[in-house]
Amino acid sequence: MFIPGGIIALTTDFQTDSFYVAEMKVAAHQIAREALIVDVTHAIAPQDVKQASWILLRALEAFPEGTVHVCVVDPGVGTDRKILAAIIHGQAVIGPDNGLFDVIASRYHVAAIIELNNEVYFGPRRSHTFHGRDIMAPMAAHLVRGIPLESLGDSLHRPLVTQETKAKIFAKRQENEIHGQFIYADSFGNCVTNIFEDDIPDDWDRRRLRVESGSHAVDGIVSTYGEREVGASAALVGSSGQLEWAVVQGSAAQKYGFEAGIAVKIVRENA
Amino acid sequence: MFIPGGIIALTTDFQTDSFYVAEMKVAAHQIAREALIVDVTHAIAPQDVKQASWILLRALEAFPEGTVHVCVVDPGVGTDRKILAAIIHGQAVIGPDNGLFDVIASRYHVAAIIELNNEVYFGPRRSHTFHGRDIMAPMAAHLVRGIPLESLGDSLHRPLVTQETKAKIFAKRQENEIHGQFIYADSFGNCVTNIFEDDIPDDWDRRRLRVESGSHAVDGIVSTYGEREVGASAALVGSSGQLEWAVVQGSAAQKYGFEAGIAVKIVRENA
Amino acid sequence: MFIPGGIIALTTDFQTDSFYVAEMKVAAHQIAREALIVDVTHAIAPQDVKQASWILLRALEAFPEGTVHVCVVDPGVGTDRKILAAIIHGQAVIGPDNGLFDVIASRYHVAAIIELNNEVYFGPRRSHTFHGRDIMAPMAAHLVRGIPLESLGDSLHRPLVTQETKAKIFAKRQENEIHGQFIYADSFGNCVTNIFEDDIPDDWDRRRLRVESGSHAVDGIVSTYGEREVGASAALVGSSGQLEWAVVQGSAAQKYGFEAGIAVKIVRENA
């Protein structure tokens, strides 16, 4: 059972400072004036479902139980793609069924999936191109007001993510190596990977691990930026609990051109 | 009579993430702590009154009755240009008298116009260069608190927009064509026009309409992006009820260089 | 004694629309749900402590007594640099002890300094790289809830800024000249200086002052932009009470390349 906590979190590809964000907020506030709406980010690259699926994981881990996330990266708006709400990690996540749920549904248990098709809870405006405003934000607001999830549409009884997709998302251990990839750069140009802290065995000495990508490498996994010189590379487990490759007071994304999808691995030296 | 609903909506050319926005919000909250302040956008091109006048229309149609809009695109700040509040579409709109009201006053009935000159309701700070903070935000907050509009200054009894200006704003039907122009691009690069859905006669078959601008053309007006291939042009009525020219999962603004003021027309083929 | 007013103001170098901002807001709201969180700006240049120290002055002068400011420009995160809270101008300012306090502590009396080291009031998440979320935002929220400042850590009894640093921050009068420097450009490209209105003697005729920087000069200090032609330079005291060099409806920063640190002076002509 989902107990709403009053917060709505927005993650979209509308781009920063777009009036579309305001239109979604107003659509939600007209139903739940008391909702606290927090912008996660609107700077997802346009139509980049994969990037959004990873940012959703960050958001899910940052927000409290009872949060309603609305994620609008929706190139298929107006076609027959479904709009879903899923209960994951004690929070409700609303978004189009286009892969946005892949990462969170792979990492956490999915407690329920509803197709948001009960038009009673749609908003008053109807367009073919902006379901974030017309359907998703109103649905989120109804959840905040205490309308039960099951009232918003039909329950779906199928996995939210396939085993095949799941197998491709996370990093893989191969003896003395962990193979992963970059997934996004943060606003400082620190390049975040899909290698989690708990992927690295406790008995591996972090000072003797080497992180490699293409022809670039950095020795040792440190705790914080200040352990390396300004301008040097630093590999560390960032605030999301994932391995990242940083350049101290610089941008690893710019310096090395690391982009989402590029392979990165941890190698245990002299193991 | 204007009944405040508690929301203040901000539209400015301060540019995204400017500390000027914070200064306006604080000026309002010091008077009406309970106000819900929503950013429409601060990315209006600097001093671009015309662009702002169209975004105000979107905002007016998105926000509920009782909203107080504050629009600060104010190159004449500190000169003798007036600051006005007008009641339009059940909402109060505050801004300098420099053309910002042209579009909304042409499309909707103007119920009242007040010159905001009662210094009793100015804020505590006084500058010659930031009346958004010193006058407009405080006035908006007083409205939210229930101070009657008429108390804020002198009533003006004149049209807010001239017939001549009004005649230039909207698209024009010429037999089997509708002549309009681009007015702004949204954050995806979709190019919005001044042709409204209700400008297109119901008995025109949308599949047989052709949209043209310069040497570019697109056949048919579709319902949503997914009806065209990725990378192709799509003409459709967007979420604001206005015709827009999109490139599916791309940017029409970038691909074709469509800018505000460039002519665009709908042609009824084989009519 | 500090009496919280319920507002938390955020100034960071996380860059606009970063999900790090959301993580800080959530960390604060989980402790003080009722807090009103206002973004000052997140567009401080990465690691630019000096720029942030000046924006903090603007913020301090814009926000009401009782505000809790959190300023996160923190290249030394995770090292042994301290995190401080200082009571200045009736407000609490939280940030790393790296120079962020230099300007405000030079201009206003510092009523108290606390090292925020009482782990009881840290947040539930602990990283080595994001103390804005893990320590500073939770501490701010506890202040808002009424936890006394002294409970949050050890009182420090030393100056927050040295006399030597203080001497370098402000402009200096030299007979008929005032020597200062540019400190930042606002979002319009107006170049703000460290020369305050009260640095200019009342008996100096502003029309006969000349503002110079390198080979560029502008005659007269005006009240507002509209007193000069579009495209011309205008020197004026801006909304922060500091001298700025503007280009009317243009960008002085772009036109002249004025950057933080470049010298600028006021010369009293024919004195």
Tab-separated table of C-alpha atoms in Angstrom, chain B:
chain	number	residue	atom	x	y	z
B	1	MET	CA	-14.023	41.992	-9.215
B	2	PHE	CA	-10.767	40.124	-8.768
B	3	ILE	CA	-10.625	37.337	-6.178
B	4	PRO	CA	-7.034	36.264	-5.514
B	5	GLY	CA	-6.272	32.558	-5.577
B	6	GLY	CA	-2.918	32.716	-3.833
B	7	ILE	CA	-0.653	32.022	-6.811
B	8	ILE	CA	1.901	34.484	-8.197
B	9	ALA	CA	3.328	33.571	-11.616
B	10	LEU	CA	6.630	35.084	-12.754
B	11	THR	CA	7.661	35.716	-16.350
B	12	THR	CA	10.864	37.705	-16.858
B	13	ASP	CA	13.896	38.225	-19.051
B	14	PHE	CA	16.263	37.969	-16.070
B	15	GLN	CA	17.647	34.761	-17.556
B	16	THR	CA	17.630	31.387	-15.897
B	17	ASP	CA	18.923	31.122	-12.351
B	18	SER	CA	19.450	34.864	-11.913
B	19	PHE	CA	19.593	36.170	-8.347
B	20	TYR	CA	17.172	38.902	-9.446
B	21	VAL	CA	14.436	36.271	-9.397
B	22	ALA	CA	15.218	35.453	-5.772
B	23	GLU	CA	15.074	39.142	-4.896
B	24	MET	CA	11.591	39.408	-6.396
B	25	LYS	CA	10.391	36.289	-4.607
B	26	VAL	CA	11.647	37.534	-1.276
B	27	ALA	CA	10.034	40.932	-1.855
B	28	ALA	CA	6.702	39.166	-2.410
B	29	HIS	CA	7.041	36.658	0.420
B	30	GLN	CA	7.830	39.374	2.935
B	31	ILE	CA	4.318	40.682	2.325
B	32	ALA	CA	2.488	37.437	1.524
B	33	ARG	CA	4.437	34.604	3.058
B	34	GLU	CA	1.703	32.143	2.097
B	35	ALA	CA	1.823	32.978	-1.622
B	36	LEU	CA	2.644	30.114	-3.956
B	37	ILE	CA	5.137	31.549	-6.435
B	38	VAL	CA	5.517	29.657	-9.712
B	39	ASP	CA	8.183	30.441	-12.308
B	40	VAL	CA	6.708	30.527	-15.803
B	41	THR	CA	10.061	31.275	-17.357
B	42	HIS	CA	12.929	33.695	-16.928
B	43	ALA	CA	14.405	32.857	-20.306
B	44	ILE	CA	12.608	35.530	-22.317
B	45	ALA	CA	15.272	37.010	-24.597
B	46	PRO	CA	16.579	40.204	-22.940
B	47	GLN	CA	14.227	43.136	-23.619
B	48	ASP	CA	12.108	41.016	-26.008
B	49	VAL	CA	8.704	42.423	-25.138
B	50	LYS	CA	7.044	40.739	-28.099
B	51	GLN	CA	8.150	37.249	-27.134
B	52	ALA	CA	7.046	37.875	-23.568
B	53	SER	CA	3.639	39.084	-24.727
B	54	TRP	CA	3.022	35.685	-26.349
B	55	ILE	CA	4.337	33.678	-23.410
B	56	LEU	CA	1.945	35.658	-21.213
B	57	LEU	CA	-0.910	34.291	-23.314
B	58	ARG	CA	0.259	30.718	-22.662
B	59	ALA	CA	0.572	31.510	-18.976
B	60	LEU	CA	-2.864	33.087	-18.790
B	61	GLU	CA	-4.381	29.977	-20.343
B	62	ALA	CA	-2.476	27.610	-18.052
B	63	PHE	CA	-3.043	29.269	-14.679
B	64	PRO	CA	-6.303	29.294	-12.741
B	65	GLU	CA	-8.590	32.220	-12.091
B	66	GLY	CA	-7.288	34.424	-9.329
B	67	THR	CA	-3.636	34.091	-10.328
B	68	VAL	CA	-1.498	37.224	-10.178
B	69	HIS	CA	1.001	37.323	-13.035
B	70	VAL	CA	4.057	39.517	-12.784
B	71	CYS	CA	5.843	40.049	-16.067
B	72	VAL	CA	9.109	41.954	-15.965
B	73	VAL	CA	10.590	42.734	-19.353
B	74	ASP	CA	11.274	46.335	-18.715
B	75	PRO	CA	13.907	48.133	-20.778
B	76	GLY	CA	12.281	51.452	-19.838
B	77	VAL	CA	12.653	50.925	-16.072
B	78	GLY	CA	13.142	54.209	-14.257
B	79	THR	CA	11.780	56.331	-17.123
B	80	ASP	CA	8.211	57.627	-17.195
B	81	ARG	CA	6.659	54.435	-18.591
B	82	LYS	CA	3.763	53.376	-16.380
B	83	ILE	CA	3.393	50.140	-14.442
B	84	LEU	CA	-0.051	48.618	-14.917
B	85	ALA	CA	-2.242	45.896	-13.502
B	86	ALA	CA	-5.010	44.586	-15.740
B	87	ILE	CA	-7.749	42.082	-15.022
B	88	ILE	CA	-7.926	39.713	-17.971
B	89	HIS	CA	-9.438	36.220	-18.178
B	90	GLY	CA	-10.129	36.291	-14.426
B	91	GLN	CA	-6.487	36.889	-13.572
B	92	ALA	CA	-4.445	39.953	-12.646
B	93	VAL	CA	-1.483	40.782	-14.855
B	94	ILE	CA	1.160	43.231	-13.641
B	95	GLY	CA	3.830	44.659	-15.916
B	96	PRO	CA	5.234	47.778	-17.539
B	97	ASP	CA	3.063	49.485	-20.151
B	98	ASN	CA	5.356	48.762	-23.075
B	99	GLY	CA	3.443	46.308	-25.233
B	100	LEU	CA	3.546	43.323	-22.872
B	101	PHE	CA	-0.249	43.355	-22.703
B	102	ASP	CA	-0.821	43.496	-26.472
B	103	VAL	CA	-1.534	39.827	-27.118
B	104	ILE	CA	-3.623	39.011	-24.057
B	105	ALA	CA	-5.607	42.235	-24.347
B	106	SER	CA	-6.315	41.434	-27.992
B	107	ARG	CA	-7.483	37.900	-27.307
B	108	TYR	CA	-9.432	38.425	-24.080
B	109	HIS	CA	-11.716	41.014	-22.556
B	110	VAL	CA	-9.956	43.509	-20.298
B	111	ALA	CA	-12.088	44.025	-17.193
B	112	ALA	CA	-10.016	46.743	-15.508
B	113	ILE	CA	-6.753	48.662	-15.801
B	114	ILE	CA	-4.996	50.283	-12.867
B	115	GLU	CA	-1.820	52.334	-12.885
B	116	LEU	CA	0.170	50.978	-9.943
B	117	ASN	CA	1.199	54.306	-8.497
B	118	ASN	CA	0.096	54.186	-4.869
B	119	GLU	CA	3.427	54.319	-3.057
B	120	VAL	CA	1.848	53.001	0.122
B	121	TYR	CA	2.038	49.572	-1.500
B	122	PHE	CA	5.559	49.848	-2.885
B	123	GLY	CA	8.201	47.684	-1.226
B	124	PRO	CA	10.763	48.977	1.273
B	125	ARG	CA	13.643	49.013	-1.221
B	126	ARG	CA	13.750	51.719	-3.881
B	127	SER	CA	15.963	51.623	-6.937
B	128	HIS	CA	15.761	53.210	-10.366
B	129	THR	CA	16.629	49.977	-12.118
B	130	PHE	CA	14.641	47.152	-10.536
B	131	HIS	CA	10.940	47.903	-10.277
B	132	GLY	CA	10.176	44.185	-10.501
B	133	ARG	CA	11.510	43.880	-6.971
B	134	ASP	CA	10.621	47.306	-5.638
B	135	ILE	CA	7.105	47.796	-7.020
B	136	MET	CA	5.663	44.902	-9.031
B	137	ALA	CA	6.374	41.983	-6.678
B	138	PRO	CA	5.133	43.889	-3.601
B	139	MET	CA	1.970	44.946	-5.464
B	140	ALA	CA	1.337	41.326	-6.483
B	141	ALA	CA	1.737	40.226	-2.893
B	142	HIS	CA	-0.703	42.863	-1.662
B	143	LEU	CA	-3.242	41.592	-4.199
B	144	VAL	CA	-2.729	38.050	-2.909
B	145	ARG	CA	-3.367	39.320	0.609
B	146	GLY	CA	-6.689	40.737	-0.495
B	147	ILE	CA	-5.944	44.438	-0.939
B	148	PRO	CA	-8.479	45.575	-3.568
B	149	LEU	CA	-6.994	46.306	-6.969
B	150	GLU	CA	-8.451	49.818	-6.939
B	151	SER	CA	-6.447	50.668	-3.835
B	152	LEU	CA	-3.168	50.130	-5.651
B	153	GLY	CA	-3.451	53.130	-7.948
B	154	ASP	CA	-5.519	55.109	-10.398
B	155	SER	CA	-8.027	53.459	-12.698
B	156	LEU	CA	-7.324	54.065	-16.363
B	157	HIS	CA	-10.216	54.336	-18.774
B	158	ARG	CA	-8.675	53.708	-22.140
B	159	PRO	CA	-8.096	50.655	-24.318
B	160	LEU	CA	-5.080	48.588	-23.283
B	161	VAL	CA	-4.273	47.857	-26.927
B	162	THR	CA	-5.042	49.910	-30.031
B	163	GLN	CA	-7.116	48.536	-32.900
B	164	GLU	CA	-4.124	49.048	-35.153
B	165	THR	CA	-1.836	46.895	-33.004
B	166	LYS	CA	-4.541	44.303	-32.522
B	167	ALA	CA	-4.951	43.954	-36.275
B	168	LYS	CA	-1.306	42.956	-36.652
B	169	ILE	CA	-1.156	40.301	-33.954
B	170	PHE	CA	-3.235	37.445	-35.268
B	171	ALA	CA	-3.183	35.350	-38.410
B	172	LYS	CA	-5.456	36.272	-41.335
B	173	ARG	CA	-7.625	34.138	-43.536
B	174	GLN	CA	-7.379	34.847	-47.257
B	175	GLU	CA	-9.738	32.522	-49.103
B	176	ASN	CA	-7.997	29.135	-49.083
B	177	GLU	CA	-4.991	30.295	-47.122
B	178	ILE	CA	-4.268	31.382	-43.570
B	179	HIS	CA	-1.354	33.790	-43.241
B	180	GLY	CA	0.535	33.952	-39.979
B	181	GLN	CA	4.031	34.035	-38.566
B	182	PHE	CA	6.308	32.242	-36.159
B	183	ILE	CA	6.260	33.780	-32.693
B	184	TYR	CA	8.705	31.707	-30.633
B	185	ALA	CA	10.355	28.299	-30.424
B	186	ASP	CA	9.760	26.104	-27.390
B	187	SER	CA	12.545	24.345	-25.513
B	188	PHE	CA	12.543	21.435	-27.992
B	189	GLY	CA	12.902	23.740	-30.986
B	190	ASN	CA	9.257	23.333	-32.001
B	191	CYS	CA	8.313	26.577	-33.753
B	192	VAL	CA	5.022	27.972	-32.529
B	193	THR	CA	2.920	30.238	-34.769
B	194	ASN	CA	0.189	32.809	-34.249
B	195	ILE	CA	-2.299	30.539	-36.065
B	196	PHE	CA	-4.832	29.180	-33.591
B	197	GLU	CA	-6.783	25.981	-33.865
B	198	ASP	CA	-9.978	27.993	-34.196
B	199	ASP	CA	-8.500	29.910	-37.140
B	200	ILE	CA	-8.716	26.704	-39.193
B	201	PRO	CA	-12.242	26.084	-40.498
B	202	ASP	CA	-13.769	22.833	-39.299
B	203	ASP	CA	-14.589	21.743	-42.825
B	204	TRP	CA	-10.992	21.926	-44.029
B	205	ASP	CA	-9.551	18.412	-44.256
B	206	ARG	CA	-6.385	18.585	-42.171
B	207	ARG	CA	-4.730	15.812	-44.101
B	208	ARG	CA	-4.960	17.992	-47.205
B	209	LEU	CA	-3.587	21.189	-45.732
B	210	ARG	CA	-0.079	22.252	-46.579
B	211	VAL	CA	2.017	24.407	-44.252
B	212	GLU	CA	4.612	26.584	-45.967
B	213	SER	CA	7.352	28.946	-44.884
B	214	GLY	CA	9.815	30.300	-47.408
B	215	SER	CA	10.954	27.365	-49.508
B	216	HIS	CA	9.990	24.810	-46.852
B	217	ALA	CA	6.703	22.944	-46.730
B	218	VAL	CA	5.060	20.106	-44.879
B	219	ASP	CA	1.952	18.256	-46.017
B	220	GLY	CA	-0.898	17.538	-43.663
B	221	ILE	CA	-1.585	18.635	-40.120
B	222	VAL	CA	-1.187	15.664	-37.793
B	223	SER	CA	-2.236	15.045	-34.199
B	224	THR	CA	1.077	14.124	-32.633
B	225	TYR	CA	4.782	13.695	-33.346
B	226	GLY	CA	4.602	9.898	-33.537
B	227	GLU	CA	2.662	10.113	-36.812
B	228	ARG	CA	5.814	11.181	-38.628
B	229	GLU	CA	9.231	9.551	-38.883
B	230	VAL	CA	12.086	10.622	-36.632
B	231	GLY	CA	13.794	13.586	-38.289
B	232	ALA	CA	10.789	14.507	-40.454
B	233	SER	CA	8.788	17.722	-40.180
B	234	ALA	CA	5.406	17.580	-38.498
B	235	ALA	CA	2.824	20.358	-38.479
B	236	LEU	CA	0.391	20.051	-35.601
B	237	VAL	CA	-1.704	21.992	-33.145
B	238	GLY	CA	0.408	21.968	-30.000
B	239	SER	CA	-0.559	21.939	-26.357
B	240	SER	CA	-1.245	25.688	-26.420
B	241	GLY	CA	-3.852	25.330	-29.160
B	242	GLN	CA	-1.600	27.012	-31.722
B	243	LEU	CA	-0.124	25.602	-34.913
B	244	GLU	CA	3.506	24.589	-34.561
B	245	TRP	CA	6.131	23.222	-36.896
B	246	ALA	CA	8.183	20.463	-35.310
B	247	VAL	CA	10.938	18.123	-36.385
B	248	VAL	CA	10.306	14.747	-34.767
B	249	GLN	CA	12.914	14.178	-32.039
B	250	GLY	CA	14.821	17.113	-33.485
B	251	SER	CA	14.691	20.906	-33.562
B	252	ALA	CA	12.798	22.732	-36.302
B	253	ALA	CA	14.278	26.003	-35.060
B	254	GLN	CA	17.785	24.690	-35.695
B	255	LYS	CA	17.055	22.756	-38.861
B	256	TYR	CA	15.173	25.509	-40.677
B	257	GLY	CA	16.232	28.649	-38.828
B	258	PHE	CA	12.626	29.687	-38.239
B	259	GLU	CA	12.618	32.799	-36.073
B	260	ALA	CA	9.958	35.028	-34.598
B	261	GLY	CA	8.468	37.209	-37.322
B	262	ILE	CA	9.097	34.857	-40.246
B	263	ALA	CA	5.936	34.297	-42.306
B	264	VAL	CA	4.188	30.930	-42.345
B	265	LYS	CA	0.957	29.978	-44.035
B	266	ILE	CA	-1.552	27.171	-44.269
B	267	VAL	CA	-2.657	26.394	-47.821
B	268	ARG	CA	-5.758	24.345	-48.551
B	269	GLU	CA	-4.703	22.108	-51.394
B	270	ASN	CA	-6.954	21.364	-54.363
B	271	ALA	CA	-9.662	23.353	-52.674
